[in-house]
């Protein structure tokens, strides 16, 4: 399940009314509100829905929702599945208030949370990572290149880390751009590297077919891809010389690439 977006996947009748009002319909992604949690189903006998993760700076985080909390109800309606929470959040718009019944360490509490505009994938990842140390690279296999897949070995260099796949069309469009960055910026202390959550043989063959010369790593276990939440491809992270995430781009975007290229140039000049 992806972070926040998958988790946020009747007007009351007047007294004496004889006909029920229809239930509100889910809003479009552009209009609906956003809570900012990743959810997981609990055991059949356990009530509620587990909060598996909370997006940093999200409405949920700002209201005190914690990893490990259990959502018992949304606006007074009991929930037992992540889809129940998604449905009840999806009918609310940005700026509307949601009442969340939570259980934390056996204590039940009620929170009133003001929802925000539903963010795009770039914004979710920026909230979660920008300004923090990048996750370590875990269980990677070298498909090509001589650099070691460890952040510590790249310390002091600006890093452009791409997550891609052999079957990803937009990734094929992105690789020539990153190849030009590799040729241009490597002499200035930049590491451009790719990670694909596929078997080593597949990654090696695809990198060769695409004419990629920058370092490429296979992530057959998916551990590193999961740590960076690169669930949509391509996803590109830019790290500064101290290993902190400075920006993220999801998908292929000309404006996004111009933004990242400008950032790389600025980071090269930082001491």
XYZ file of N, CA and C in Angstrom:
813
model
N 0.849 -1.196 0.000
C 0.000 0.000 0.000
C 0.875 1.233 0.000
N 0.608 2.182 -0.879
C 1.414 3.370 -0.908
C 1.083 4.254 0.262
N 1.993 5.235 0.487
C 1.775 6.112 1.614
C 0.513 6.907 1.376
N 0.220 7.875 2.129
C -1.030 8.589 2.287
C -2.074 8.430 1.198
N -1.743 8.536 -0.146
C -2.831 8.505 -1.112
C -3.725 7.288 -0.997
N -3.180 6.063 -0.740
C -4.025 4.888 -0.665
C -4.859 4.890 0.595
N -4.451 5.662 1.612
C -5.176 5.673 2.857
C -6.295 6.689 2.844
N -6.333 7.548 1.799
C -7.413 8.503 1.754
C -8.198 8.389 0.464
N -8.118 6.948 0.337
C -8.759 6.668 -0.936
C -9.779 6.941 -0.765
N -24.503 11.504 4.766
C -25.650 12.217 4.244
C -25.979 13.372 5.131
N -25.856 14.178 4.242
C -26.282 15.277 5.094
C -27.313 14.774 6.080
N -27.250 15.255 7.352
C -28.213 14.838 8.362
C -29.616 15.282 7.978
N -30.580 14.399 8.143
C -31.959 14.752 7.836
C -32.528 15.655 8.911
N -33.364 16.626 8.554
C -34.018 17.445 9.566
C -34.903 16.575 10.447
N -35.124 17.017 11.668
C -35.966 16.259 12.588
C -37.339 16.045 11.970
N -37.833 14.807 12.013
C -39.160 14.504 11.499
C -39.190 14.177 10.027
N -38.041 14.264 9.334
C -38.028 13.959 7.906
C -38.315 12.483 7.699
N -39.073 12.161 6.671
C -39.469 10.782 6.424
C -38.613 10.106 5.358
N -37.945 10.904 4.506
C -37.118 10.319 3.451
C -35.651 10.551 3.765
N -34.855 9.489 3.662
C -33.439 9.595 3.982
C -32.718 10.381 2.901
N -31.711 11.160 3.316
C -30.878 11.884 2.361
C -29.855 10.923 1.749
N -29.513 11.074 0.501
C -28.500 10.192 -0.097
C -27.142 10.451 0.515
N -26.312 9.414 0.549
C -24.957 9.564 1.064
C -24.154 10.476 0.145
N -23.236 11.225 0.736
C -22.358 12.060 -0.066
C -21.443 11.187 -0.901
N -21.141 11.624 -2.111
C -20.265 10.877 -2.994
C -18.809 11.299 -2.775
N -17.873 10.362 -2.995
C -16.451 10.728 -2.891
C -16.121 11.879 -3.831
N -15.281 12.777 -3.382
C -14.870 13.909 -4.206
C -13.755 13.489 -5.154
N -13.522 14.306 -6.139
C -12.402 14.046 -7.045
C -11.098 14.240 -6.289
N -10.019 13.674 -6.835
C -8.713 13.798 -6.177
C -8.325 15.256 -5.997
N -8.773 16.120 -6.921
C -8.418 17.531 -6.856
C -9.158 18.246 -5.728
N -10.354 17.745 -5.378
C -11.198 18.428 -4.410
C -11.146 17.831 -3.011
N -10.867 16.543 -2.903
C -11.031 15.891 -1.609
C -9.918 16.253 -0.630
N -10.239 16.077 0.643
C -9.273 16.368 1.692
C -8.281 15.236 1.877
N -7.265 15.514 2.662
C -6.155 14.562 2.859
C -5.810 14.488 4.334
N -5.674 13.258 4.824
C -5.349 13.016 6.223
C -3.854 12.793 6.415
N -3.242 11.971 5.555
C -1.794 11.773 5.610
C -1.353 10.584 6.425
N -2.022 9.436 6.245
C -1.640 8.230 6.970
C -1.557 7.047 6.015
N -0.767 6.064 6.420
C -0.737 4.767 5.739
C -1.343 3.769 6.706
N -2.257 2.943 6.213
C -3.040 2.078 7.085
C -2.816 0.603 6.773
N -3.116 -0.234 7.749
C -3.024 -1.681 7.572
C -4.184 -2.342 8.298
N -4.649 -3.437 7.740
C -5.747 -4.182 8.342
C -5.260 -4.940 9.561
N -6.076 -5.001 10.601
C -5.739 -5.755 11.805
C -6.328 -7.163 11.718
N -6.029 -7.995 12.703
C -6.603 -9.340 12.762
C -8.119 -9.237 12.850
N -8.809 -10.266 12.368
C -10.270 -10.248 12.296
C -10.898 -9.936 13.645
N -10.312 -10.461 14.712
C -10.900 -10.283 16.041
C -10.582 -8.927 16.658
N -9.655 -8.169 16.038
C -9.244 -6.885 16.610
C -10.026 -5.747 15.957
N -10.557 -4.829 16.757
C -11.325 -3.720 16.184
C -10.415 -2.657 15.568
N -10.977 -1.888 14.645
C -10.275 -0.727 14.113
C -9.270 -1.036 13.018
N -8.535 0.010 12.629
C -7.551 -0.044 11.540
C -6.227 0.497 12.062
N -5.143 -0.213 11.807
C -3.830 0.164 12.314
C -3.220 1.297 11.494
N -2.653 2.291 12.184
C -1.888 3.346 11.519
C -0.455 2.845 11.373
N -0.061 2.520 10.147
C 1.259 1.951 9.907
C 2.318 3.029 9.706
N 1.898 4.189 9.192
C 2.835 5.291 9.019
C 2.053 6.589 8.968
N 2.731 7.691 9.285
C 2.125 9.019 9.266
C 3.065 9.942 8.492
N 2.532 10.655 7.508
C 3.352 11.561 6.715
C 3.765 12.754 7.568
N 5.042 13.051 7.571
C 5.570 14.184 8.331
C 4.916 15.476 7.855
N 4.412 16.279 8.792
C 3.802 17.554 8.448
C 2.390 17.451 7.907
N 1.796 16.271 7.930
C 0.429 16.080 7.439
C -0.581 16.493 8.508
N -1.874 16.630 8.154
C -2.891 16.923 9.169
C -2.895 15.911 10.308
N -2.719 14.629 9.970
C -2.696 13.602 11.015
C -1.520 13.805 11.957
N -0.330 14.058 11.386
C 0.862 14.252 12.211
C 0.720 15.494 13.088
N 0.202 16.574 12.508
C 0.070 17.822 13.261
C -0.973 17.722 14.365
N -1.876 16.744 14.259
C -2.920 16.570 15.277
C -2.546 15.537 16.332
N -1.363 14.923 16.171
C -0.894 13.995 17.190
C -1.148 12.532 16.914
N -1.562 12.176 15.688
C -1.714 10.764 15.337
C -0.328 10.136 15.240
N -0.158 8.959 15.830
C 1.144 8.314 15.910
C 1.122 6.953 15.231
N 2.289 6.528 14.757
C 2.429 5.165 14.239
C 2.075 4.191 15.363
N 1.255 3.202 15.056
C 0.817 2.242 16.047
C -0.547 2.544 16.637
N -1.052 3.774 16.408
C -2.415 4.082 16.838
C -3.403 3.209 16.062
N -4.580 3.051 16.629
C -5.649 2.300 15.969
C -6.831 3.241 15.761
N -7.245 3.414 14.511
C -8.421 4.219 14.214
C -9.658 3.354 14.425
N -10.501 3.772 15.360
C -11.708 3.015 15.683
C -12.928 3.548 14.943
N -12.976 4.855 14.719
C -14.147 5.439 14.064
C -13.761 6.705 13.313
N -14.538 7.019 12.283
C -14.396 8.260 11.524
C -15.760 8.925 11.494
N -15.835 10.120 12.057
C -17.109 10.842 12.146
C -18.217 9.972 12.738
N -17.862 9.220 13.774
C -18.838 8.427 14.501
C -19.134 7.072 13.902
N -18.594 6.765 12.722
C -18.828 5.457 12.095
C -17.647 4.527 12.361
N -17.928 3.358 12.919
C -16.873 2.399 13.221
C -16.228 1.905 11.927
N -14.908 1.677 11.977
C -14.174 1.207 10.806
C -13.405 -0.055 11.157
N -13.302 -0.957 10.187
C -12.578 -2.214 10.398
C -11.568 -2.494 9.295
N -11.612 -1.720 8.206
C -10.711 -1.938 7.073
C -10.127 -0.605 6.629
N -8.930 -0.616 6.044
C -8.383 0.639 5.492
C -9.328 1.305 4.496
N -10.060 0.480 3.718
C -10.980 1.041 2.737
C -12.098 1.844 3.398
N -12.490 1.441 4.620
C -13.530 2.188 5.331
C -13.060 3.613 5.624
N -11.810 3.737 6.064
C -11.260 5.064 6.352
C -11.143 5.861 5.068
N -10.651 5.224 4.002
C -10.505 5.907 2.717
C -11.842 6.465 2.239
N -12.880 5.658 2.350
C -14.204 6.073 1.882
C -14.725 7.266 2.667
N -14.549 7.249 3.970
C -15.087 8.320 4.800
C -14.278 9.611 4.690
N -12.979 9.488 4.410
C -12.171 10.690 4.192
C -12.459 11.275 2.814
N -12.718 10.402 1.842
C -12.873 10.839 0.450
C -14.087 11.729 0.226
N -15.073 11.713 1.129
C -16.250 12.569 0.946
C -16.046 13.946 1.564
N -14.910 14.160 2.222
C -14.628 15.440 2.851
C -13.702 16.265 1.957
N -13.877 17.554 1.960
C -13.040 18.436 1.179
C -11.951 19.067 2.021
N -10.974 19.647 1.362
C -9.895 20.354 2.061
C -10.490 21.465 2.915
N -10.020 21.575 4.140
C -10.510 22.580 5.067
C -11.640 22.089 5.945
N -12.247 20.951 5.597
C -13.308 20.401 6.432
C -12.714 19.646 7.615
N -13.500 19.541 8.668
C -13.034 18.897 9.895
C -13.533 17.463 9.970
N -12.638 16.583 10.389
C -12.926 15.159 10.521
C -12.758 14.766 11.987
N -13.692 13.966 12.509
C -13.582 13.484 13.889
C -13.067 12.048 13.849
N -11.937 11.839 14.493
C -11.261 10.549 14.458
C -11.237 9.945 15.855
N -11.835 8.757 16.003
C -11.754 8.016 17.263
C -10.541 7.114 17.234
N -9.601 7.311 18.176
C -8.330 6.580 18.182
C -8.125 5.825 19.483
N -7.372 4.747 19.366
C -6.894 4.040 20.556
C -5.374 4.082 20.552
N -4.808 4.588 21.637
C -3.354 4.671 21.768
C -2.963 4.114 23.124
N -2.173 3.028 23.102
C -1.720 2.403 24.360
C -2.893 2.147 25.293
N -3.948 1.559 24.744
C -5.153 1.180 25.494
C -5.997 2.362 25.950
N -5.624 3.572 25.546
C -6.400 4.761 25.895
C -7.140 5.242 24.646
N -8.455 5.465 24.784
C -9.254 5.930 23.661
C -9.392 7.447 23.731
N -9.230 8.092 22.570
C -9.359 9.549 22.516
C -10.043 9.945 21.222
N -10.568 11.170 21.183
C -11.243 11.698 20.017
C -10.508 12.943 19.541
N -10.116 12.936 18.255
C -9.411 14.078 17.676
C -10.270 14.741 16.612
N -10.208 16.064 16.546
C -10.831 16.824 15.462
C -9.704 17.304 14.557
N -9.697 16.855 13.302
C -8.590 17.121 12.388
C -9.089 17.889 11.178
N -8.456 19.014 10.886
C -8.781 19.799 9.693
C -7.999 19.244 8.509
N -8.709 18.752 7.504
C -8.071 18.144 6.349
C -7.418 19.191 5.458
N -6.382 18.773 4.738
C -5.709 19.643 3.785
C -6.021 19.195 2.365
N -5.615 20.004 1.414
C -5.727 19.642 0.005
C -4.930 18.377 -0.268
N -5.490 17.499 -1.084
C -4.815 16.245 -1.403
C -3.563 16.545 -2.224
N -2.389 16.183 -1.739
C -1.142 16.544 -2.432
C -0.817 15.575 -3.566
N 0.084 16.023 -4.460
C 0.553 15.101 -5.485
C 1.694 14.257 -4.916
N 2.162 13.290 -5.706
C 3.165 12.341 -5.214
C 4.468 13.027 -4.820
N 4.872 14.051 -5.616
C 6.097 14.776 -5.289
C 5.999 15.400 -3.898
N 4.853 16.035 -3.639
C 4.703 16.741 -2.367
C 4.705 15.785 -1.191
N 4.071 14.623 -1.351
C 4.063 13.637 -0.260
C 5.485 13.214 0.077
N 6.270 12.898 -0.943
C 7.640 12.457 -0.693
C 8.506 13.592 -0.158
N 8.272 14.820 -0.618
C 9.030 15.948 -0.067
C 8.750 16.098 1.418
N 7.493 16.024 1.800
C 7.161 16.140 3.225
C 7.843 15.052 4.039
N 7.890 13.864 3.461
C 8.402 12.721 4.203
C 9.927 12.705 4.297
N 10.624 13.275 3.296
C 12.072 13.080 3.226
C 12.927 14.346 3.218
N 12.444 15.423 2.590
C 13.312 16.590 2.393
C 13.768 17.163 3.739
N 15.072 17.392 3.839
C 15.666 17.912 5.069
C 16.169 16.841 6.009
N 15.830 15.571 5.720
C 16.281 14.463 6.562
C 17.399 13.693 5.869
N 18.137 12.921 6.661
C 19.149 12.041 6.080
C 18.473 10.992 5.209
N 19.055 10.738 4.070
C 18.490 9.744 3.159
C 18.607 8.350 3.769
N 17.622 7.487 3.515
C 17.723 6.099 3.990
C 18.955 5.413 3.406
N 19.510 4.488 4.156
C 20.675 3.752 3.670
C 20.273 2.857 2.500
N 21.229 2.581 1.628
C 21.018 1.669 0.516
C 21.199 0.249 1.030
N 20.201 -0.589 0.834
C 20.186 -1.902 1.473
C 20.048 -3.018 0.442
N 20.932 -3.996 0.527
C 20.847 -5.227 -0.272
C 20.851 -4.977 -1.771
N 21.654 -4.011 -2.216
C 21.754 -3.732 -3.653
C 22.852 -4.577 -4.289
N 22.643 -4.938 -5.540
C 23.629 -5.679 -6.321
C 24.074 -4.815 -7.496
N 25.363 -4.750 -7.738
C 25.895 -3.875 -8.788
C 25.657 -4.476 -10.162
N 24.899 -3.751 -10.988
C 24.654 -4.182 -12.364
C 25.727 -3.632 -13.289
N 26.171 -2.412 -13.010
C 27.283 -1.823 -13.761
C 27.841 -0.653 -12.970
N 29.115 -0.343 -13.229
C 29.777 0.743 -12.522
C 30.694 0.221 -11.434
N 31.580 1.096 -10.964
C 32.579 0.689 -9.969
C 32.375 1.339 -8.609
N 31.309 2.138 -8.445
C 31.088 2.787 -7.151
C 30.370 1.823 -6.224
N 30.685 1.918 -4.949
C 30.081 1.043 -3.942
C 28.706 1.578 -3.561
N 27.684 0.698 -3.491
C 26.334 1.169 -3.166
C 26.140 1.402 -1.666
N 26.868 2.390 -1.164
C 26.726 2.794 0.242
C 26.780 4.317 0.303
N 25.849 4.919 1.029
C 25.826 6.375 1.106
C 27.104 6.922 1.713
N 27.683 6.179 2.644
C 28.910 6.648 3.288
C 30.030 6.815 2.271
N 30.048 5.972 1.252
C 31.109 6.067 0.241
C 30.873 7.246 -0.704
N 29.662 7.819 -0.676
C 29.332 8.958 -1.531
C 29.338 10.273 -0.768
N 29.657 10.223 0.522
C 29.649 11.441 1.332
C 30.620 12.468 0.752
N 30.210 13.713 0.705
C 31.007 14.765 0.101
C 30.682 14.989 -1.360
N 29.780 14.163 -1.907
C 29.344 14.311 -3.290
C 27.841 14.585 -3.345
N 27.422 15.308 -4.345
C 25.998 15.468 -4.622
C 25.520 14.184 -5.303
N 24.356 13.682 -4.906
C 23.867 12.406 -5.428
C 22.519 12.605 -6.120
N 22.408 12.089 -7.339
C 21.136 12.007 -8.048
C 20.784 10.528 -8.120
N 19.778 10.125 -7.364
C 19.426 8.709 -7.231
C 18.085 8.457 -7.912
N 18.139 7.653 -8.960
C 16.953 7.378 -9.775
C 16.414 5.978 -9.466
N 15.100 5.865 -9.302
C 14.443 4.566 -9.180
C 13.661 4.333 -10.467
N 13.926 3.195 -11.118
C 13.365 2.932 -12.432
C 13.098 1.441 -12.588
N 12.616 1.048 -13.767
C 12.390 -0.373 -14.066
C 12.505 -0.590 -15.566
N 12.812 -1.818 -15.950
C 13.001 -2.141 -17.364
C 11.722 -1.943 -18.166
N 10.562 -2.126 -17.514
C 9.272 -2.060 -18.207
C 8.654 -0.660 -18.196
N 9.320 0.301 -17.580
C 8.764 1.639 -17.356
C 9.072 2.563 -18.531
N 8.037 2.929 -19.313
C 8.229 3.795 -20.468
C 8.818 5.157 -20.134
N 8.251 5.891 -19.158
C 8.820 7.193 -18.804
C 10.272 7.096 -18.328
N 10.642 5.959 -17.735
C 12.038 5.774 -17.307
C 12.969 5.772 -18.512
N 12.492 5.203 -19.635
C 13.306 5.165 -20.851
C 13.526 6.574 -21.398
N 12.555 7.464 -21.163
C 12.724 8.856 -21.584
C 13.684 9.597 -20.665
N 13.690 9.215 -19.403
C 14.508 9.907 -18.412
C 15.983 9.528 -18.503
N 16.286 8.290 -18.853
C 17.670 7.818 -18.800
C 18.630 8.644 -19.681
N 18.243 9.101 -20.889
C 19.188 9.941 -21.652
C 19.482 11.272 -20.963
N 18.485 11.820 -20.261
C 18.708 13.072 -19.531
C 19.720 12.846 -18.417
N 19.526 11.773 -17.665
C 20.449 11.486 -16.563
C 21.830 11.103 -17.087
N 21.867 10.502 -18.268
C 23.161 10.176 -18.865
C 23.930 11.462 -19.179
N 23.221 12.475 -19.671
C 23.879 13.763 -19.937
C 24.349 14.408 -18.633
N 23.535 14.286 -17.588
C 23.960 14.813 -16.283
C 25.200 14.086 -15.790
N 25.225 12.769 -15.981
C 26.376 11.960 -15.567
C 27.641 12.458 -16.268
N 27.570 12.669 -17.571
C 28.737 13.114 -18.325
C 29.163 14.526 -17.919
N 28.175 15.369 -17.645
C 28.459 16.771 -17.367
C 28.904 17.018 -15.935
N 28.252 16.364 -14.980
C 28.441 16.714 -13.572
C 29.390 15.797 -12.803
N 29.662 14.604 -13.317
C 30.571 13.703 -12.589
C 31.917 14.353 -12.308
N 32.518 15.069 -13.269
C 33.808 15.729 -12.970
C 33.696 16.803 -11.885
N 32.454 17.247 -11.595
C 32.257 18.282 -10.579
C 31.839 17.700 -9.236
N 31.972 16.376 -9.090
C 31.696 15.753 -7.797
C 30.266 15.320 -7.606
N 29.612 14.870 -8.670
C 28.223 14.398 -8.595
C 28.187 12.907 -8.924
N 27.383 12.156 -8.172
C 27.134 10.747 -8.473
C 25.710 10.626 -9.002
N 25.576 10.160 -10.225
C 24.272 9.814 -10.778
C 24.179 8.295 -10.752
N 23.132 7.760 -10.131
C 23.021 6.305 -9.991
C 21.559 5.891 -10.121
N 21.354 4.687 -10.625
C 20.012 4.153 -10.796
C 19.803 2.896 -9.979
N 18.582 2.708 -9.503
C 18.200 1.520 -8.739
C 16.924 0.954 -9.346
N 16.942 -0.338 -9.663
C 15.759 -0.997 -10.219
C 15.442 -2.231 -9.383
N 14.195 -2.354 -8.967
C 13.775 -3.471 -8.115
C 13.464 -4.700 -8.964
N 14.491 -5.186 -9.641
C 14.369 -6.358 -10.501
C 15.620 -7.216 -10.343
N 15.595 -8.391 -10.959
C 16.751 -9.278 -10.875
C 17.954 -8.658 -11.577
N 19.140 -9.037 -11.123
C 20.381 -8.463 -11.633
C 20.510 -8.616 -13.149
N 20.189 -9.804 -13.674
C 20.348 -10.035 -15.112
C 19.433 -9.113 -15.917
N 18.206 -8.911 -15.446
C 17.251 -8.045 -16.137
C 17.737 -6.600 -16.120
N 18.224 -6.159 -14.974
C 18.691 -4.784 -14.832
C 19.916 -4.539 -15.707
N 20.847 -5.463 -15.701
C 22.064 -5.317 -16.516
C 21.720 -5.241 -17.995
N 20.857 -6.125 -18.442
C 20.482 -6.153 -19.859
C 19.755 -4.870 -20.262
N 18.833 -4.418 -19.424
C 18.062 -3.214 -19.745
C 18.947 -1.967 -19.752
N 19.859 -1.872 -18.786
C 20.771 -0.728 -18.738
C 21.627 -0.670 -20.003
N 22.071 -1.828 -20.468
C 22.880 -1.884 -21.687
C 22.059 -1.470 -22.906
N 20.820 -1.961 -22.992
C 19.955 -1.636 -24.120
C 19.625 -0.143 -24.165
N 19.527 0.473 -22.998
C 19.197 1.893 -22.923
C 20.421 2.788 -23.086
N 21.593 2.191 -23.147
C 22.818 2.966 -23.320
C 23.224 3.737 -22.086
N 22.868 3.214 -20.925
C 23.193 3.881 -19.664
C 24.646 3.592 -19.291
N 25.391 4.629 -18.960
C 26.777 4.457 -18.532
C 26.973 4.766 -17.057
N 26.004 5.430 -16.434
C 26.153 5.733 -15.008
C 25.914 4.472 -14.172
N 26.357 4.458 -12.913
C 26.217 3.270 -12.078
C 24.752 2.855 -11.923
N 24.519 1.562 -12.002
C 23.169 1.014 -11.881
C 23.207 -0.178 -10.928
N 22.198 -0.263 -10.075
C 22.121 -1.329 -9.085
C 20.775 -2.028 -9.165
N 20.819 -3.343 -8.955
C 19.591 -4.125 -8.864
C 19.167 -4.205 -7.401
N 17.879 -4.175 -7.188
C 17.301 -4.244 -5.836
C 16.274 -5.378 -5.809
N 16.759 -6.623 -5.974
C 15.817 -7.739 -6.124
C 14.898 -7.943 -4.932
N 15.343 -7.589 -3.738
C 14.490 -7.737 -2.556
C 13.510 -6.581 -2.415
N 13.779 -5.475 -3.110
C 12.940 -4.291 -3.002
C 13.153 -3.494 -1.735
N 14.170 -3.841 -0.947
C 14.363 -3.196 0.356
C 14.662 -1.710 0.231
N 15.572 -1.352 -0.690
C 15.916 0.068 -0.849
C 14.771 0.843 -1.484
N 14.135 0.256 -2.487
C 12.992 0.904 -3.132
C 11.891 1.189 -2.115
N 11.653 0.242 -1.225
C 10.632 0.430 -0.192
C 11.049 1.514 0.798
N 12.331 1.541 1.167
C 12.806 2.542 2.135
C 12.623 3.960 1.601
N 12.728 4.125 0.276
C 12.545 5.432 -0.349
C 11.106 5.651 -0.823
N 10.251 4.674 -0.603
C 8.843 4.734 -1.022
C 8.705 5.091 -2.501
N 9.550 4.523 -3.305
C 9.526 4.780 -4.749
C 8.505 3.844 -5.392
N 7.235 4.089 -5.101
C 6.165 3.218 -5.565
C 5.689 3.581 -6.965
N 5.923 4.815 -7.380
C 5.631 5.252 -8.749
C 6.963 5.518 -9.443
N 7.047 5.122 -10.709
C 8.321 5.231 -11.418
C 8.181 6.108 -12.656
N 9.254 6.833 -12.998
C 10.504 6.944 -12.231
C 10.333 7.888 -11.038
N 11.190 7.711 -10.042
C 11.289 8.640 -8.916
C 12.759 9.010 -8.764
N 13.035 10.307 -8.628
C 14.414 10.788 -8.544
C 14.593 11.583 -7.254
N 15.589 11.195 -6.472
C 15.969 11.907 -5.255
C 17.277 12.654 -5.514
N 17.391 13.862 -4.977
C 18.650 14.595 -5.004
C 19.123 14.768 -3.569
N 20.349 14.298 -3.298
C 20.939 14.385 -1.965
C 22.096 15.377 -1.991
N 22.264 16.116 -0.902
C 23.395 17.043 -0.832
C 24.651 16.308 -0.384
N 25.740 17.029 -0.209
C 27.025 16.404 0.110
C 27.045 15.754 1.490
N 26.105 16.141 2.328
C 26.005 15.533 3.658
C 25.045 14.365 3.722
N 24.465 13.991 2.577
C 23.560 12.845 2.534
C 22.124 13.175 2.887
N 21.763 14.469 2.924
C 20.384 14.867 3.213
C 19.595 14.990 1.917
N 18.329 14.607 1.971
C 17.449 14.738 0.817
C 17.094 16.210 0.641
N 17.288 16.716 -0.572
C 16.991 18.127 -0.836
C 15.797 18.313 -1.780
N 15.475 17.311 -2.583
C 14.282 17.404 -3.424
C 13.969 16.018 -3.984
N 12.713 15.874 -4.464
C 12.236 14.615 -5.045
C 11.361 14.945 -6.245
N 11.472 14.133 -7.278
C 10.579 14.251 -8.438
C 10.005 12.882 -8.744
N 8.691 12.822 -8.913
C 8.012 11.575 -9.277
C 7.494 11.698 -10.697
N 7.821 10.717 -11.542
C 7.407 10.758 -12.931
C 8.383 11.553 -13.782
N 8.070 11.646 -15.080
C 8.890 12.421 -16.002
C 8.253 13.790 -16.186
N 8.999 14.832 -15.874
C 8.473 16.184 -15.944
C 9.584 17.127 -16.381
N 9.387 17.822 -17.493
C 10.402 18.781 -17.942
C 10.620 19.891 -16.921
N 9.551 20.515 -16.385
C 9.771 21.518 -15.338
C 10.466 20.926 -14.112
N 10.086 19.675 -13.765
C 10.729 19.032 -12.622
C 12.207 18.797 -12.846
N 12.569 18.389 -14.061
C 13.981 18.162 -14.374
C 14.770 19.461 -14.346
N 14.165 20.532 -14.838
C 14.842 21.837 -14.783
C 15.057 22.261 -13.333
N 14.054 21.976 -12.482
C 14.184 22.301 -11.058
C 15.312 21.500 -10.410
N 15.371 20.210 -10.716
C 16.418 19.376 -10.122
C 17.795 19.750 -10.649
N 17.884 20.047 -11.945
C 19.184 20.421 -12.515
C 19.705 21.703 -11.872
N 18.817 22.667 -11.677
C 19.207 23.912 -11.013
C 19.675 23.649 -9.590
N 18.989 22.737 -8.896
C 19.381 22.386 -7.534
C 20.752 21.721 -7.514
N 20.988 20.807 -8.433
C 22.286 20.117 -8.490
C 23.413 21.147 -8.655
N 23.201 22.122 -9.531
C 24.226 23.143 -9.748
C 24.509 23.927 -8.461
N 23.438 24.240 -7.713
C 23.626 24.987 -6.463
C 24.338 24.129 -5.422
N 23.977 22.860 -5.361
C 24.589 21.987 -4.360
C 26.068 21.742 -4.641
N 26.439 21.735 -5.904
C 27.855 21.577 -6.261
C 28.685 22.693 -5.618
N 28.101 23.881 -5.556
C 28.823 25.039 -5.025
C 28.836 25.091 -3.507
N 27.983 24.322 -2.861
C 27.948 24.329 -1.391
C 29.179 23.636 -0.848
N 29.698 24.175 0.264
C 30.887 23.561 0.870
C 30.474 22.421 1.787
